[in-house]
Short mmCIF file of C-alpha atoms in Angstrom, two decimals:
data_model
loop_
_atom_site.label_atom_id
_atom_site.label_comp_id
_atom_site.label_asym_id
_atom_site.label_seq_id
_atom_site.Cartn_x
_atom_site.Cartn_y
_atom_site.Cartn_z
CA MET A 29 32.50 -127.48 -43.64
CA ILE A 30 29.85 -129.07 -41.40
CA SER A 31 30.27 -129.33 -37.67
CA PHE A 32 27.84 -130.67 -35.08
CA GLU A 33 28.71 -129.83 -31.47
CA ASN A 34 26.68 -131.75 -28.88
CA VAL A 35 23.52 -131.34 -30.90
CA THR A 36 20.26 -132.59 -29.42
CA LYS A 37 16.91 -132.33 -31.13
CA ASP A 38 13.74 -133.64 -29.56
CA TYR A 39 10.18 -133.17 -30.67
CA LYS A 40 7.15 -132.39 -28.60
CA GLY A 41 5.93 -135.60 -27.06
CA GLY A 42 9.40 -136.68 -26.00
CA THR A 43 10.73 -138.31 -29.18
CA VAL A 44 14.46 -137.68 -29.34
CA ALA A 45 15.53 -137.50 -32.97
CA ILE A 46 19.17 -136.57 -32.45
CA ARG A 47 20.92 -137.15 -29.12
CA ASP A 48 24.06 -135.27 -28.13
CA MET A 49 25.72 -135.68 -31.51
CA SER A 50 29.16 -134.29 -32.33
CA LEU A 51 30.85 -134.76 -35.68
CA GLU A 52 32.91 -132.98 -38.31
CA ILE A 53 32.62 -133.22 -42.07
CA ASP A 54 35.40 -131.51 -44.00
CA LYS A 55 35.22 -129.65 -47.25
CA GLY A 56 35.15 -131.96 -50.24
CA GLU A 57 34.23 -135.11 -48.28
CA PHE A 58 31.85 -137.75 -49.54
CA VAL A 59 29.83 -139.16 -46.63
CA PHE A 60 27.14 -141.79 -46.24
CA LEU A 61 24.67 -141.37 -43.42
CA VAL A 62 23.17 -144.77 -42.65
CA GLY A 63 20.76 -146.25 -40.16
CA SER A 64 17.31 -147.77 -40.05
CA SER A 65 14.13 -145.73 -40.44
CA GLY A 66 13.65 -143.42 -37.49
CA SER A 67 17.35 -143.33 -36.68
CA GLY A 68 17.51 -139.58 -37.22
CA LYS A 69 18.91 -139.30 -40.76
CA THR A 70 16.14 -137.08 -42.04
CA THR A 71 16.27 -134.88 -38.95
CA PHE A 72 20.01 -134.51 -39.55
CA ILE A 73 19.29 -133.17 -43.03
CA ARG A 74 16.44 -130.95 -41.86
CA LEU A 75 18.72 -129.45 -39.23
CA LEU A 76 21.34 -128.65 -41.87
CA LEU A 77 18.72 -126.96 -44.03
CA ARG A 78 17.52 -125.05 -40.98
CA GLU A 79 14.05 -126.51 -41.38
CA GLU A 80 14.51 -127.52 -37.74
CA VAL A 81 16.39 -125.80 -34.94
CA PRO A 82 18.33 -127.90 -32.39
CA ASN A 83 17.28 -127.78 -28.74
CA HIS A 84 20.89 -127.89 -27.60
CA GLY A 85 24.30 -127.58 -29.19
CA ARG A 86 25.66 -125.76 -32.19
CA ILE A 87 25.63 -126.57 -35.88
CA LEU A 88 28.29 -124.80 -37.93
CA VAL A 89 28.07 -124.64 -41.70
CA ALA A 90 31.05 -122.97 -43.36
CA GLY A 91 32.00 -121.59 -39.95
CA ARG A 92 28.65 -120.01 -39.23
CA ASP A 93 26.33 -121.12 -36.42
CA ILE A 94 23.09 -121.73 -38.27
CA ALA A 95 20.96 -122.11 -35.13
CA ASN A 96 21.30 -118.37 -34.52
CA LEU A 97 20.64 -117.43 -38.12
CA SER A 98 18.07 -114.69 -38.42
CA GLN A 99 15.00 -115.56 -40.46
CA TRP A 100 15.90 -113.48 -43.47
CA ARG A 101 19.35 -115.12 -43.81
CA ILE A 102 17.98 -118.67 -44.08
CA PRO A 103 17.43 -118.46 -47.86
CA TYR A 104 21.09 -117.49 -48.28
CA LEU A 105 22.14 -120.54 -46.26
CA ARG A 106 20.04 -122.73 -48.53
CA ARG A 107 21.67 -121.30 -51.64
CA ASN A 108 24.87 -122.90 -50.40
CA ILE A 109 23.25 -126.28 -49.87
CA GLY A 110 21.86 -128.23 -52.79
CA CYS A 111 19.31 -130.87 -51.94
CA VAL A 112 18.03 -134.04 -53.60
CA PHE A 113 15.16 -136.21 -52.37
CA GLN A 114 13.79 -139.67 -52.91
CA ASP A 115 10.64 -138.25 -54.55
CA PHE A 116 12.59 -135.90 -56.88
CA ARG A 117 10.31 -132.89 -56.17
CA LEU A 118 10.27 -131.64 -59.74
CA LEU A 119 7.57 -129.28 -60.97
CA PRO A 120 5.38 -131.40 -63.24
CA ASN A 121 4.24 -128.55 -65.50
CA LYS A 122 7.74 -127.30 -66.28
CA ASN A 123 10.09 -129.03 -68.66
CA VAL A 124 13.60 -130.17 -67.79
CA PHE A 125 15.24 -126.90 -68.75
CA GLU A 126 12.65 -124.84 -66.86
CA ASN A 127 12.89 -126.99 -63.77
CA VAL A 128 16.63 -126.40 -63.55
CA ALA A 129 16.33 -122.76 -64.58
CA PHE A 130 13.71 -122.22 -61.86
CA ALA A 131 16.36 -122.68 -59.18
CA LEU A 132 18.37 -119.83 -60.67
CA GLU A 133 15.36 -117.70 -61.49
CA VAL A 134 14.02 -117.60 -57.95
CA ILE A 135 17.34 -116.47 -56.53
CA GLY A 136 17.32 -113.59 -58.98
CA ARG A 137 20.00 -114.68 -61.46
CA PRO A 138 19.86 -112.71 -64.71
CA LYS A 139 18.62 -114.36 -67.88
CA HIS A 140 21.99 -114.59 -69.61
CA VAL A 141 23.47 -116.45 -66.63
CA ILE A 142 20.56 -118.90 -66.75
CA ALA A 143 20.97 -119.33 -70.50
CA SER A 144 24.62 -120.28 -70.13
CA GLN A 145 24.58 -122.31 -66.89
CA VAL A 146 21.56 -124.54 -67.41
CA PRO A 147 22.80 -126.20 -70.64
CA GLN A 148 26.19 -126.73 -68.99
CA ILE A 149 24.68 -128.58 -66.05
CA LEU A 150 22.29 -130.56 -68.27
CA ASP A 151 25.35 -131.68 -70.19
CA LEU A 152 27.00 -132.77 -66.94
CA VAL A 153 24.02 -134.93 -65.93
CA GLY A 154 23.65 -136.24 -69.49
CA LEU A 155 20.21 -134.83 -70.26
CA SER A 156 21.03 -132.26 -72.95
CA LYS A 157 18.79 -134.07 -75.42
CA LYS A 158 15.81 -134.12 -73.08
CA ARG A 159 15.76 -130.46 -72.16
CA ASP A 160 12.24 -129.97 -73.54
CA SER A 161 10.69 -133.07 -71.94
CA LEU A 162 8.28 -132.86 -69.03
CA PRO A 163 9.16 -134.83 -65.88
CA GLY A 164 6.25 -137.20 -66.54
CA GLU A 165 7.90 -138.26 -69.79
CA LEU A 166 11.16 -139.24 -68.08
CA SER A 167 12.24 -142.40 -66.29
CA GLY A 168 12.88 -142.31 -62.55
CA GLY A 169 16.63 -142.16 -63.06
CA GLU A 170 16.31 -139.30 -65.51
CA GLN A 171 14.04 -137.41 -63.13
CA GLN A 172 16.57 -137.83 -60.36
CA ARG A 173 19.28 -136.50 -62.69
CA VAL A 174 17.15 -133.40 -63.28
CA ALA A 175 16.81 -133.04 -59.51
CA VAL A 176 20.58 -133.33 -59.10
CA ALA A 177 21.07 -130.76 -61.87
CA ARG A 178 18.70 -128.39 -60.11
CA ALA A 179 20.46 -128.90 -56.79
CA PHE A 180 23.89 -128.31 -58.29
CA VAL A 181 23.24 -125.63 -60.91
CA ASN A 182 23.93 -122.90 -58.36
CA ARG A 183 27.32 -124.55 -57.48
CA PRO A 184 26.55 -125.00 -53.78
CA LEU A 185 29.26 -125.81 -51.22
CA ILE A 186 27.30 -128.80 -49.97
CA LEU A 187 25.05 -131.30 -51.68
CA LEU A 188 22.63 -133.21 -49.45
CA ALA A 189 20.77 -136.25 -50.70
CA ASP A 190 18.00 -137.91 -48.71
CA GLU A 191 17.52 -141.46 -50.02
CA PRO A 192 18.35 -140.39 -53.59
CA THR A 193 18.14 -143.97 -54.88
CA GLY A 194 15.12 -145.02 -52.84
CA ASN A 195 12.88 -145.17 -55.90
CA LEU A 196 15.44 -146.48 -58.39
CA ASP A 197 16.67 -149.86 -59.53
CA PRO A 198 20.30 -150.86 -58.74
CA THR A 199 21.73 -150.04 -62.16
CA THR A 200 20.09 -146.63 -62.27
CA SER A 201 21.19 -146.04 -58.68
CA GLN A 202 24.79 -146.63 -59.67
CA GLY A 203 24.45 -144.05 -62.40
CA ILE A 204 23.17 -141.48 -59.90
CA MET A 205 26.03 -142.34 -57.53
CA ARG A 206 28.62 -141.86 -60.28
CA LEU A 207 27.05 -138.49 -60.96
CA LEU A 208 27.28 -137.54 -57.29
CA GLU A 209 30.90 -138.66 -57.25
CA ARG A 210 31.66 -136.43 -60.21
CA ILE A 211 30.05 -133.52 -58.42
CA ASN A 212 32.12 -134.39 -55.35
CA LYS A 213 35.28 -134.17 -57.46
CA THR A 214 34.54 -130.52 -58.21
CA GLY A 215 35.12 -129.87 -54.49
CA THR A 216 31.53 -130.02 -53.33
CA THR A 217 30.90 -131.74 -50.01
CA VAL A 218 28.39 -134.54 -50.55
CA VAL A 219 26.29 -136.07 -47.75
CA ILE A 220 23.99 -138.97 -48.65
CA ALA A 221 21.44 -140.40 -46.25
CA THR A 222 20.57 -143.88 -47.40
CA HIS A 223 19.76 -147.42 -46.48
CA ASP A 224 20.82 -148.77 -49.83
CA SER A 225 23.48 -151.19 -48.55
CA GLY A 226 24.55 -152.11 -52.09
CA ILE A 227 25.92 -148.74 -53.02
CA VAL A 228 27.46 -148.09 -49.61
CA ASP A 229 29.31 -151.39 -49.65
CA GLN A 230 30.44 -150.84 -53.20
CA MET A 231 31.75 -147.31 -52.86
CA ARG A 232 33.65 -147.67 -49.59
CA ARG A 233 33.43 -144.10 -48.45
CA ARG A 234 33.12 -142.58 -45.00
CA VAL A 235 30.09 -144.03 -43.23
CA ILE A 236 28.31 -142.39 -40.31
CA GLU A 237 25.76 -144.65 -38.66
CA LEU A 238 22.92 -143.39 -36.52
CA ASP A 239 20.76 -145.45 -34.22
CA HIS A 240 17.83 -143.91 -32.38
CA GLY A 241 19.40 -140.50 -32.76
CA THR A 242 22.82 -141.48 -31.46
CA LEU A 243 26.01 -141.64 -33.52
CA VAL A 244 27.10 -145.27 -33.19
CA ARG A 245 29.76 -145.51 -35.88
CA ASP A 246 32.01 -143.21 -37.89
CA GLN A 247 34.23 -145.14 -40.22
CA ALA A 248 36.57 -143.75 -42.87
CA ARG A 249 36.08 -146.42 -45.54
CA GLY A 250 33.06 -148.24 -44.25
CA VAL A 251 30.31 -150.56 -45.39
CA TYR A 252 26.63 -150.49 -44.63
CA GLY A 253 26.50 -153.09 -41.87
CA TYR A 254 28.98 -153.86 -39.11
CA GLY A 255 32.11 -155.78 -39.97
CA THR A 256 35.27 -155.22 -41.89
CA MET B 10 16.28 -108.95 -53.87
CA PRO B 11 15.20 -107.84 -57.28
CA VAL B 12 11.95 -109.35 -58.51
CA SER B 13 11.80 -108.85 -62.24
CA PHE B 14 8.64 -107.29 -63.59
CA ASP B 15 8.43 -109.99 -66.21
CA TYR B 16 8.37 -112.71 -63.56
CA LEU B 17 5.89 -110.78 -61.41
CA ALA B 18 3.44 -110.21 -64.28
CA ARG B 19 3.64 -113.84 -65.39
CA GLU B 20 3.09 -115.31 -61.93
CA THR B 21 0.30 -112.88 -61.00
CA ALA B 22 -1.60 -113.41 -64.22
CA SER B 23 -1.46 -117.19 -63.91
CA ASN B 24 -2.58 -117.03 -60.26
CA LEU B 25 -5.53 -114.80 -61.08
CA TRP B 26 -6.56 -117.03 -63.94
CA ARG B 27 -6.35 -120.24 -61.93
CA ASN B 28 -8.66 -118.88 -59.24
CA ARG B 29 -10.87 -116.78 -61.45
CA LEU B 30 -14.13 -117.53 -59.62
CA MET B 31 -12.71 -116.61 -56.25
CA THR B 32 -11.06 -113.61 -57.84
CA ILE B 33 -14.37 -112.40 -59.19
CA ALA B 34 -16.05 -112.97 -55.81
CA ALA B 35 -13.34 -111.00 -54.04
CA ILE B 36 -13.48 -108.16 -56.55
CA LEU B 37 -17.27 -107.91 -56.32
CA THR B 38 -17.24 -107.88 -52.53
CA VAL B 39 -14.66 -105.14 -52.50
CA ALA B 40 -16.71 -103.26 -55.09
CA VAL B 41 -19.97 -103.45 -53.13
CA SER B 42 -18.44 -102.56 -49.78
CA LEU B 43 -16.38 -99.70 -51.14
CA SER B 44 -19.40 -98.38 -53.05
CA LEU B 45 -21.19 -98.13 -49.72
CA VAL B 46 -18.23 -96.45 -48.09
CA GLY B 47 -17.89 -93.99 -50.94
CA THR B 48 -21.59 -93.20 -51.10
CA SER B 49 -21.81 -92.63 -47.37
CA LEU B 50 -18.80 -90.32 -47.57
CA LEU B 51 -20.55 -88.36 -50.32
CA LEU B 52 -23.77 -88.28 -48.33
CA ARG B 53 -21.94 -86.93 -45.32
CA GLN B 54 -20.39 -84.13 -47.37
CA GLY B 55 -23.77 -83.37 -48.93
CA VAL B 56 -25.45 -83.11 -45.54
CA ALA B 57 -22.68 -80.87 -44.29
CA HIS B 58 -23.32 -78.57 -47.25
CA ALA B 59 -27.08 -78.56 -46.82
CA THR B 60 -26.98 -77.74 -43.13
CA THR B 61 -24.44 -74.95 -43.48
CA GLN B 62 -26.49 -73.47 -46.26
CA TRP B 63 -29.49 -73.39 -43.99
CA GLN B 64 -27.51 -72.00 -41.16
CA HIS B 65 -26.29 -69.13 -43.27
CA GLY B 66 -29.78 -68.62 -44.61
CA VAL B 67 -32.99 -67.83 -42.84
CA ASN B 68 -33.14 -68.99 -39.24
CA VAL B 69 -36.55 -67.88 -38.15
CA GLU B 70 -39.78 -66.91 -39.89
CA LEU B 71 -42.49 -64.81 -38.28
CA PHE B 72 -45.76 -65.34 -40.11
CA LEU B 73 -48.13 -62.41 -39.73
CA LYS B 74 -51.89 -62.72 -39.69
CA PRO B 75 -53.44 -61.90 -43.06
CA SER B 76 -55.47 -59.28 -41.23
CA VAL B 77 -52.41 -57.56 -39.72
CA SER B 78 -52.49 -53.77 -39.86
CA ASP B 79 -49.60 -51.71 -41.20
CA ALA B 80 -49.02 -50.20 -37.75
CA GLN B 81 -48.77 -53.66 -36.15
CA ARG B 82 -46.45 -54.80 -38.87
CA HIS B 83 -44.16 -51.79 -38.37
CA SER B 84 -44.02 -52.27 -34.64
CA ILE B 85 -43.25 -55.98 -34.94
CA THR B 86 -40.54 -55.33 -37.52
CA GLN B 87 -38.98 -52.67 -35.32
CA GLN B 88 -39.00 -54.85 -32.21
CA VAL B 89 -37.54 -57.84 -33.99
CA THR B 90 -34.76 -55.95 -35.72
CA GLN B 91 -33.76 -54.31 -32.45
CA LEU B 92 -33.09 -57.63 -30.75
CA PRO B 93 -29.32 -58.01 -30.21
CA TYR B 94 -29.05 -61.48 -31.76
CA VAL B 95 -30.94 -60.62 -34.93
CA GLN B 96 -28.67 -59.81 -37.83
CA SER B 97 -31.21 -58.74 -40.44
CA CYS B 98 -34.84 -59.22 -41.42
CA LEU B 99 -36.61 -59.25 -44.73
CA TYR B 100 -40.30 -58.62 -45.28
CA ARG B 101 -42.12 -60.92 -47.68
CA SER B 102 -45.50 -59.81 -48.95
CA LYS B 103 -48.63 -61.98 -49.11
CA LEU B 104 -48.15 -62.37 -52.85
CA TYR B 105 -44.55 -63.59 -52.47
CA ASP B 106 -45.56 -66.12 -49.80
CA TYR B 107 -48.52 -67.23 -51.90
CA ASN B 108 -46.28 -67.94 -54.87
CA GLU B 109 -43.75 -69.73 -52.71
CA ALA B 110 -46.42 -71.85 -51.05
CA LYS B 111 -47.88 -72.75 -54.41
CA HIS B 112 -44.45 -73.87 -55.48
CA LEU B 113 -43.85 -75.99 -52.37
CA LEU B 114 -47.28 -77.57 -52.03
CA SER B 115 -48.93 -80.12 -54.27
CA PRO B 116 -51.40 -78.70 -56.86
CA ASP B 117 -54.38 -80.01 -54.84
CA GLU B 118 -53.31 -78.28 -51.68
CA ALA B 119 -52.36 -75.13 -53.54
CA GLN B 120 -55.88 -74.80 -54.94
CA SER B 121 -57.31 -74.02 -51.53
CA LEU B 122 -54.91 -71.08 -51.16
CA SER B 123 -55.64 -67.54 -52.12
CA VAL B 124 -53.52 -64.42 -51.89
CA GLY B 125 -55.93 -62.90 -49.42
CA THR B 126 -55.68 -65.68 -46.85
CA THR B 127 -51.91 -66.23 -47.11
CA PRO B 128 -49.89 -64.74 -44.27
CA SER B 129 -47.13 -62.29 -45.07
CA SER B 130 -43.87 -62.97 -43.25
CA LEU B 131 -40.70 -61.59 -41.74
CA ARG B 132 -37.67 -63.73 -42.39
CA CYS B 133 -34.76 -63.11 -40.10
CA VAL B 134 -31.13 -64.14 -40.05
CA LEU B 135 -29.72 -64.56 -36.57
CA ASN B 136 -26.20 -64.11 -35.30
CA ASN B 137 -26.69 -67.34 -33.44
CA PRO B 138 -29.28 -69.74 -34.89
CA SER B 139 -29.94 -71.30 -31.50
CA GLU B 140 -31.68 -68.05 -30.39
CA ALA B 141 -34.60 -68.92 -32.68
CA GLN B 142 -36.36 -70.46 -29.67
CA ALA B 143 -36.21 -67.14 -27.79
CA ILE B 144 -37.83 -65.26 -30.66
CA ALA B 145 -40.53 -67.89 -30.93
CA LYS B 146 -41.25 -67.57 -27.23
CA GLN B 147 -41.42 -63.77 -27.38
CA PHE B 148 -43.57 -63.37 -30.46
CA ASN B 149 -45.94 -66.31 -30.41
CA GLY B 150 -49.32 -64.85 -29.56
CA TYR B 151 -48.14 -61.29 -30.12
CA PRO B 152 -50.85 -59.13 -31.70
CA GLY B 153 -50.72 -59.54 -35.47
CA VAL B 154 -48.38 -62.60 -35.33
CA ARG B 155 -49.85 -65.84 -36.57
CA ASN B 156 -46.97 -68.13 -35.65
CA VAL B 157 -43.17 -68.27 -35.46
CA ALA B 158 -41.41 -71.03 -37.35
CA SER B 159 -37.82 -71.99 -37.44
CA PRO B 160 -36.18 -74.56 -39.70
CA ILE B 161 -33.80 -75.44 -36.85
CA GLN B 162 -36.03 -78.37 -35.99
CA ALA B 163 -36.07 -79.52 -39.58
CA ILE B 164 -32.30 -79.28 -39.75
CA LYS B 165 -32.00 -81.26 -36.56
CA THR B 166 -34.33 -83.95 -37.84
CA MET B 167 -32.47 -84.16 -41.10
CA GLU B 168 -29.16 -84.29 -39.31
CA SER B 169 -30.26 -87.12 -37.05
CA VAL B 170 -31.79 -89.06 -39.92
CA THR B 171 -28.65 -88.76 -41.99
CA ARG B 172 -26.52 -89.60 -38.97
CA VAL B 173 -28.41 -92.87 -38.56
CA LEU B 174 -28.14 -93.52 -42.28
CA GLN B 175 -24.42 -92.88 -42.16
CA VAL B 176 -23.91 -95.21 -39.21
CA VAL B 177 -25.91 -97.94 -40.95
CA PHE B 178 -24.02 -97.41 -44.21
CA LEU B 179 -20.65 -97.41 -42.50
CA ALA B 180 -21.46 -100.47 -40.38
CA LEU B 181 -22.59 -102.35 -43.46
CA ALA B 182 -19.54 -101.18 -45.32
CA LEU B 183 -17.23 -102.27 -42.50
CA ILE B 184 -18.74 -105.74 -42.39
CA LEU B 185 -18.45 -106.01 -46.14
CA LEU B 186 -14.88 -104.71 -46.09
CA LEU B 187 -14.02 -107.34 -43.52
CA SER B 188 -15.57 -110.08 -45.62
CA ALA B 189 -13.76 -108.71 -48.65
CA SER B 190 -10.42 -108.99 -46.86
CA VAL B 191 -11.26 -112.51 -45.74
CA LEU B 192 -12.24 -113.44 -49.28
CA ILE B 193 -9.00 -112.03 -50.64
CA LEU B 194 -7.10 -113.82 -47.91
CA ASN B 195 -8.84 -117.04 -48.88
CA THR B 196 -8.20 -116.54 -52.58
CA ILE B 197 -4.52 -116.04 -51.92
CA ARG B 198 -4.44 -119.11 -49.71
CA LEU B 199 -6.03 -121.16 -52.48
CA ALA B 200 -3.54 -119.77 -54.95
CA ILE B 201 -0.65 -120.71 -52.71
CA PHE B 202 -2.14 -124.08 -51.93
CA ALA B 203 -2.45 -124.79 -55.63
CA ARG B 204 1.24 -123.99 -55.96
CA ARG B 205 2.57 -125.40 -52.71
CA ARG B 206 4.99 -127.64 -54.63
CA GLU B 207 6.49 -124.65 -56.33
CA VAL B 208 6.61 -122.71 -53.08
CA SER B 209 8.38 -125.58 -51.32
CA VAL B 210 10.90 -125.89 -54.16
CA MET B 211 11.43 -122.14 -54.06
CA LYS B 212 12.18 -122.32 -50.36
CA LEU B 213 14.44 -125.29 -50.91
CA VAL B 214 16.63 -123.56 -53.45
CA GLY B 215 16.84 -120.42 -51.37
CA ALA B 216 14.28 -117.97 -52.67
CA THR B 217 13.75 -115.18 -50.15
CA ASN B 218 10.37 -114.89 -48.49
CA TRP B 219 9.81 -111.59 -50.27
CA PHE B 220 10.44 -113.17 -53.62
CA ILE B 221 7.79 -115.81 -52.87
CA ARG B 222 5.42 -113.30 -51.32
CA VAL B 223 5.44 -110.51 -53.88
CA PRO B 224 3.48 -112.19 -56.73
CA PHE B 225 0.76 -113.28 -54.31
CA MET B 226 0.57 -109.85 -52.68
CA PHE B 227 0.45 -108.25 -56.09
CA GLU B 228 -2.49 -110.51 -56.87
CA GLY B 229 -4.30 -109.30 -53.75
CA VAL B 230 -3.54 -105.70 -54.58
CA ILE B 231 -4.94 -106.17 -58.07
CA GLN B 232 -8.14 -107.69 -56.68
CA GLY B 233 -8.51 -104.83 -54.20
CA ALA B 234 -7.76 -102.20 -56.81
CA ALA B 235 -10.13 -103.72 -59.37
CA GLY B 236 -12.96 -103.77 -56.82
CA ALA B 237 -12.11 -100.23 -55.79
CA ALA B 238 -12.18 -99.07 -59.42
CA VAL B 239 -15.72 -100.42 -59.79
CA ALA B 240 -16.68 -98.72 -56.53
CA ALA B 241 -15.13 -95.44 -57.69
CA ALA B 242 -17.24 -95.63 -60.84
CA VAL B 243 -20.33 -96.16 -58.68
CA VAL B 244 -19.44 -93.14 -56.53
CA VAL B 245 -19.02 -90.94 -59.60
CA GLY B 246 -22.27 -92.32 -61.02
CA VAL B 247 -24.19 -91.59 -57.80
CA HIS B 248 -22.76 -88.10 -57.81
CA LEU B 249 -23.80 -87.48 -61.41
CA VAL B 250 -27.35 -88.77 -60.82
CA LEU B 251 -27.81 -86.67 -57.68
CA ASP B 252 -26.39 -83.67 -59.46
CA ALA B 253 -28.83 -84.06 -62.32
CA LEU B 254 -31.74 -84.46 -59.90
CA GLY B 255 -30.59 -81.51 -57.82
CA ASN B 256 -30.50 -79.26 -60.85
CA SER B 257 -34.05 -80.07 -61.83
CA LYS B 258 -36.57 -77.96 -59.93
CA THR B 259 -38.48 -80.70 -58.19
CA ALA B 260 -35.99 -81.73 -55.56
CA ASN B 261 -34.45 -78.75 -53.90
CA ILE B 262 -33.13 -80.69 -50.89
CA LEU B 263 -30.83 -82.51 -53.27
CA TYR B 264 -29.81 -79.16 -54.68
CA THR B 265 -28.62 -78.00 -51.28
CA MET B 266 -26.74 -81.29 -50.84
CA ARG B 267 -24.71 -81.03 -54.01
CA VAL B 268 -21.01 -81.64 -53.58
CA SER B 269 -18.15 -80.24 -55.61
CA THR B 270 -16.15 -82.19 -58.19
CA HIS B 271 -13.13 -81.74 -55.96
CA GLU B 272 -14.87 -83.61 -53.14
CA VAL B 273 -15.90 -86.40 -55.50
CA ILE B 274 -12.32 -86.82 -56.65
CA THR B 275 -11.07 -86.98 -53.07
CA THR B 276 -13.72 -89.57 -52.21
CA THR B 277 -12.76 -91.62 -55.25
CA LEU B 278 -9.10 -91.54 -54.24
CA VAL B 279 -9.95 -92.61 -50.69
CA VAL B 280 -11.98 -95.51 -52.10
CA LEU B 281 -9.09 -96.61 -54.33
CA LEU B 282 -6.59 -96.36 -51.50
CA VAL B 283 -8.77 -98.43 -49.16
CA GLY B 284 -9.18 -101.05 -51.90
CA VAL B 285 -5.44 -101.41 -52.38
CA LEU B 286 -4.90 -101.53 -48.61
CA ILE B 287 -7.49 -104.27 -48.16
CA GLY B 288 -5.94 -106.25 -50.99
CA SER B 289 -2.43 -106.08 -49.61
CA ILE B 290 -3.41 -106.72 -45.99
CA GLY B 291 -5.62 -109.67 -46.94
CA SER B 292 -2.95 -111.26 -49.08
CA ALA B 293 -0.15 -110.60 -46.57
CA LEU B 294 -2.17 -112.42 -43.91
CA GLY B 295 -2.98 -115.19 -46.37
CA ILE B 296 0.66 -115.89 -47.12
CA ARG B 297 2.00 -115.71 -43.59
CA ARG B 298 1.18 -119.27 -42.65
CA PHE B 299 2.95 -120.72 -45.69
CA LEU B 300 6.19 -118.90 -45.10
CA ASP B 301 6.78 -120.07 -41.55
CA THR B 302 9.75 -122.36 -41.91
#
């Protein structure tokens, strides 16, 4: 599903964010991307979203080289990749339903599709009762659930999460992780960049560790730190 | 990528309302600059009319001395009409010229006139108006001729005056049009800046650039069109006022400069088109920076 082939990304001024990285992530995998701040996790995600273009190497998503994607095709790539962030990125003046519906609206889905899909996904994330609340009226965990609902409502092939639990307490974080696991069970590839060692150690999934832009570890059922 | 009309109307209306002060400024600037453009276009058409009317009319006037004898008059008439570049000549009596002069001059000046001292005149139409100089040369100082006048000079003066006016009008209009586009560009930028969260979410979930762009461009087009509509009203108003003045007896230069309804409609359409163009170009430039991924 995702394939990096000798990918290097450096920024002007000589900072190397990703150095000669090669890896494969298969369809339906659940992967943690770990490493300290500045290790290249965010660049990894930005490359996948085609917000950045690699200097060398190829990045294949669903068999297509996204570095050579023409400008007008980028939105169609992003429709296949749902994305969740630490700061939720909800629209504060739209309610829960509208925030999720917005994702379908802007890709031109007809009204009846929106009317049937949004309640379904709100049910999945457990927010059916809060569909008319504004983000400001929700707890952090609830807001992140709305963000996950928005990312997944279009049934993307891949779900990326950049520090999804960074702003949440451990219990709430576990709830979000269970939600992401459920989404993973529907066949969606899930990639989570995090430095929340608690959840990584607890879930024992594939762990990819970056350090200064280099892949230093790729472990099938890993933990956050070295060992095991 | 279908953009539903419902969505477009909703987004555009909320954008316009959020930036209403800037919107008004942009609309007014477009209105003022396009009014100038439209008026100068009308002026240009009017001048074209006036000058052609003069060119088809009398080109040269030979004023005869009040004391001219019939024999002299006959000989002058014969000589003038025989010139190859003279098309036709018309004799105007002292009385006719007196009445005309009274009409053209102010009452004070007219009082000093009398029929007896007014020159009679020969008014000639030339095949080629530029030959008026040759006639003047030949007949100035001729026995019985008081002086030879030709409105060519007047036409030339008027043409050069209006040409300067036009250049000034158009230069002003261009500067204003430029500032109108910049204002629209700025309004759109503010509108996008106010909604950068939404725009970034739209990009994140895979909205196409056109989908993001269209409501903002529509906003610019509406600003341009609204300004242009005001300007079109001004153009029509100017036309109606000039028309009314031209039809009253006092201002016969305006009468010669009258333009047809057809020309006014064309001018109005040009003004509207330019307004819409400015709006869309300004907004397209305003958005560009935000859509670079």
